[in-house]
PDB file of C-alpha atoms in Angstrom:
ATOM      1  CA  UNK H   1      -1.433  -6.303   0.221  1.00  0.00           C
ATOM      2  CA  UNK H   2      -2.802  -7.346  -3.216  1.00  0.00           C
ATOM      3  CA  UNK H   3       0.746  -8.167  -4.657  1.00  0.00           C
ATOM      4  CA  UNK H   4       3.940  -8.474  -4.646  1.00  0.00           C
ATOM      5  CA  UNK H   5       5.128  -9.569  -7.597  1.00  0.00           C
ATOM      6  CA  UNK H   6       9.391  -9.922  -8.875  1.00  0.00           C
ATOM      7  CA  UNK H   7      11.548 -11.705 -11.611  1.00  0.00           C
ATOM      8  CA  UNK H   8      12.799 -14.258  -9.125  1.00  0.00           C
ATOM      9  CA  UNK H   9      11.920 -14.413  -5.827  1.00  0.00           C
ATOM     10  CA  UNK H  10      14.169 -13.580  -3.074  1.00  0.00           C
ATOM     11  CA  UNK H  11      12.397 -14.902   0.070  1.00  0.00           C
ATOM     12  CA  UNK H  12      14.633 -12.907   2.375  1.00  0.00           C
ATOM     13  CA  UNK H  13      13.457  -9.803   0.995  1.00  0.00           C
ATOM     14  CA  UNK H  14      10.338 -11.010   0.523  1.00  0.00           C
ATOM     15  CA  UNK H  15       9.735 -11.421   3.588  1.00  0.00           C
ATOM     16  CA  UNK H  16      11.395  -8.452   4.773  1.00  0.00           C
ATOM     17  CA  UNK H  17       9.002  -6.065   2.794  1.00  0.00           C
ATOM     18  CA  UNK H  18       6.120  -8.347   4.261  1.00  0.00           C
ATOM     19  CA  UNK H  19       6.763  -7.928   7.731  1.00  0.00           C
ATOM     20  CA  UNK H  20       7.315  -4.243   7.595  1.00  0.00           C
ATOM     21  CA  UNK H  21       3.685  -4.121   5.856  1.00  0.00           C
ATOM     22  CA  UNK H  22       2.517  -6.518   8.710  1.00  0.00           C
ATOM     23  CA  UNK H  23       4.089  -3.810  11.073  1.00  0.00           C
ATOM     24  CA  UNK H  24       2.807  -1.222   9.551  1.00  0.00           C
ATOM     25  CA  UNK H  25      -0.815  -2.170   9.669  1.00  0.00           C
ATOM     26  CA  UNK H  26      -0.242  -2.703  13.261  1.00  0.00           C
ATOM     27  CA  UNK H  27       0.600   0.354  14.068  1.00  0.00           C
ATOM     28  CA  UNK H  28      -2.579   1.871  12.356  1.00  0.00           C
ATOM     29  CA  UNK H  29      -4.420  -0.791  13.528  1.00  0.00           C
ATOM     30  CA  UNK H  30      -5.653  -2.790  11.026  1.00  0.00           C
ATOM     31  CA  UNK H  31      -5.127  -6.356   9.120  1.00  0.00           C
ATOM     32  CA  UNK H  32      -3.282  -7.759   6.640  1.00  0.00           C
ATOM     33  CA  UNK H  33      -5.843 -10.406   5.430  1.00  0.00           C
ATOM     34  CA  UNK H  34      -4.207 -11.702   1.864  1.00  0.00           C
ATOM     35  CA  UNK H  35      -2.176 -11.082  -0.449  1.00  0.00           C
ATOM     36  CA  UNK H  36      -0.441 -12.708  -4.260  1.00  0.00           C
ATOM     37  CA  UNK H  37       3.041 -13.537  -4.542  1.00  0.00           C
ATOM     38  CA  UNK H  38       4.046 -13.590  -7.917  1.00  0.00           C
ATOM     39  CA  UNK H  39       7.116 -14.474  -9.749  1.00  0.00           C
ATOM     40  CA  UNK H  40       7.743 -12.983 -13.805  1.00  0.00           C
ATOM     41  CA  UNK H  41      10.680 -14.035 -15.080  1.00  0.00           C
ATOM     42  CA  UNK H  42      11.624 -10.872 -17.811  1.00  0.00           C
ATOM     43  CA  UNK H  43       9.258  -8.340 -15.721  1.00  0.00           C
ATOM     44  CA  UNK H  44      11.970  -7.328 -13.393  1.00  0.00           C
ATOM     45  CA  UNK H  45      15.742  -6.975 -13.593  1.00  0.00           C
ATOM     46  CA  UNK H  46      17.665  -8.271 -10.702  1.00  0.00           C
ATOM     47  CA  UNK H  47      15.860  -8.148  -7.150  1.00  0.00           C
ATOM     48  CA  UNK H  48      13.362  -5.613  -8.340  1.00  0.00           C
ATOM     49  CA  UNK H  49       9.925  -6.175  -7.113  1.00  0.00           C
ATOM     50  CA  UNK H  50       6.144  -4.146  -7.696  1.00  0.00           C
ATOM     51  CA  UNK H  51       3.785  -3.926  -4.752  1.00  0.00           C
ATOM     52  CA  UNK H  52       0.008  -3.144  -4.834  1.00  0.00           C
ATOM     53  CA  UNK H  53      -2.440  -2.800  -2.482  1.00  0.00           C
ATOM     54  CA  UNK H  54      -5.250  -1.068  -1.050  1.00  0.00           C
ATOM     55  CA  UNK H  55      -7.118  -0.756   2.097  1.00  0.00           C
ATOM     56  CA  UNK H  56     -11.370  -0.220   3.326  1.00  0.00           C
ATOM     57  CA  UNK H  57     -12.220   1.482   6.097  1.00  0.00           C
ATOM     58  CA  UNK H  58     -15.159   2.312   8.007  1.00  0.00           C
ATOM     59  CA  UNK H  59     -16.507   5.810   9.920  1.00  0.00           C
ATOM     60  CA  UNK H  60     -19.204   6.716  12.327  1.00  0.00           C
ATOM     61  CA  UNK H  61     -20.871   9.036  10.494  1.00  0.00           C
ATOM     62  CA  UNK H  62     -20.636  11.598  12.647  1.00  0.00           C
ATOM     63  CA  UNK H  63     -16.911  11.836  12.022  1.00  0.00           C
ATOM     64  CA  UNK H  64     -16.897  11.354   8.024  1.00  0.00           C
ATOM     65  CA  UNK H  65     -14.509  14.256   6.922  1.00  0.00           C
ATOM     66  CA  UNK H  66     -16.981  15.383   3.945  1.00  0.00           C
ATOM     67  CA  UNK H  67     -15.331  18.995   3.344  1.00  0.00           C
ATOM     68  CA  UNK H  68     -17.670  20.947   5.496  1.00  0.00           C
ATOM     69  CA  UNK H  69     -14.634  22.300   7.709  1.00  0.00           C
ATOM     70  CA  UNK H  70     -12.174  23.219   5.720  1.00  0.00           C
ATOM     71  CA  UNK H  71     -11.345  26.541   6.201  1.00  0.00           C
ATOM     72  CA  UNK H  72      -8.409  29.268   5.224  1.00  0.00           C
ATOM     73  CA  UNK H  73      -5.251  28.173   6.244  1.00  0.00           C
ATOM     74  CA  UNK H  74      -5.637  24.526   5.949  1.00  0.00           C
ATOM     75  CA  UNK H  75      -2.961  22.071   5.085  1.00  0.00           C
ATOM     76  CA  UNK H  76      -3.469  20.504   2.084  1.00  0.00           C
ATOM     77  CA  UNK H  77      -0.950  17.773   1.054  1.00  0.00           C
ATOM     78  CA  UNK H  78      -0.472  16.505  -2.315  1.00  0.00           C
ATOM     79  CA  UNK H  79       1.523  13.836  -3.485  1.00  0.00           C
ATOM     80  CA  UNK H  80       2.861  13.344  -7.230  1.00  0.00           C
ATOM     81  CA  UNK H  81       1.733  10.355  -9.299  1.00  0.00           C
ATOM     82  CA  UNK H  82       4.185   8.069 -11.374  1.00  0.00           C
ATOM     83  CA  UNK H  83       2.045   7.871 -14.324  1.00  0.00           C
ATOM     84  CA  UNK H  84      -1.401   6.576 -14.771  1.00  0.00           C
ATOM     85  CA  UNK H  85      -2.697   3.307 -12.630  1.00  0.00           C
ATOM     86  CA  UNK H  86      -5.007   1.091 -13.466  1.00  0.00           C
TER      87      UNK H  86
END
């Protein structure tokens, strides 16, 4: 977790949204090592809040997933963007 920023902080929910990140990364079996809590008054109308992360990884090389596979009938699953990210 980079961020997770709100007009005024609700702990409650912050911590909520937290755990089920912590849980999360459980499950896939990695860390949650940091994070930012940050609180803009005027950002955010009542208890919304913005999250941000982002996640490294590591492969045996053997199993890097480099396109050499793909083949007719593949899935391929795409997933809209909101706008542009920076």
């Amino acid at each position: 977790l980079d961020y997770y920023a709100t007009g005024k902080l609700n702990v409650d929910i912050a911590a909520t949204v937290v755990t089920g990140i912590g849980a999360g990364c459980e499950l896939a079996g990695c860390s949650l090592v940091g994070g930012e809590t940050a609180e803009m008054p005027g950002m955010y109308e009542g208890e919304d809040y913005d999250l941000a992360g982002f996640c490294v990884g590591v492969v045996e090389k053997a199993e890097i997933i480099d396109g050499s596979k793909v083949a007719s009938g593949d899935a391929l699953i795409a997933l809209p963007s909101s706008g542009p990210h920076s």
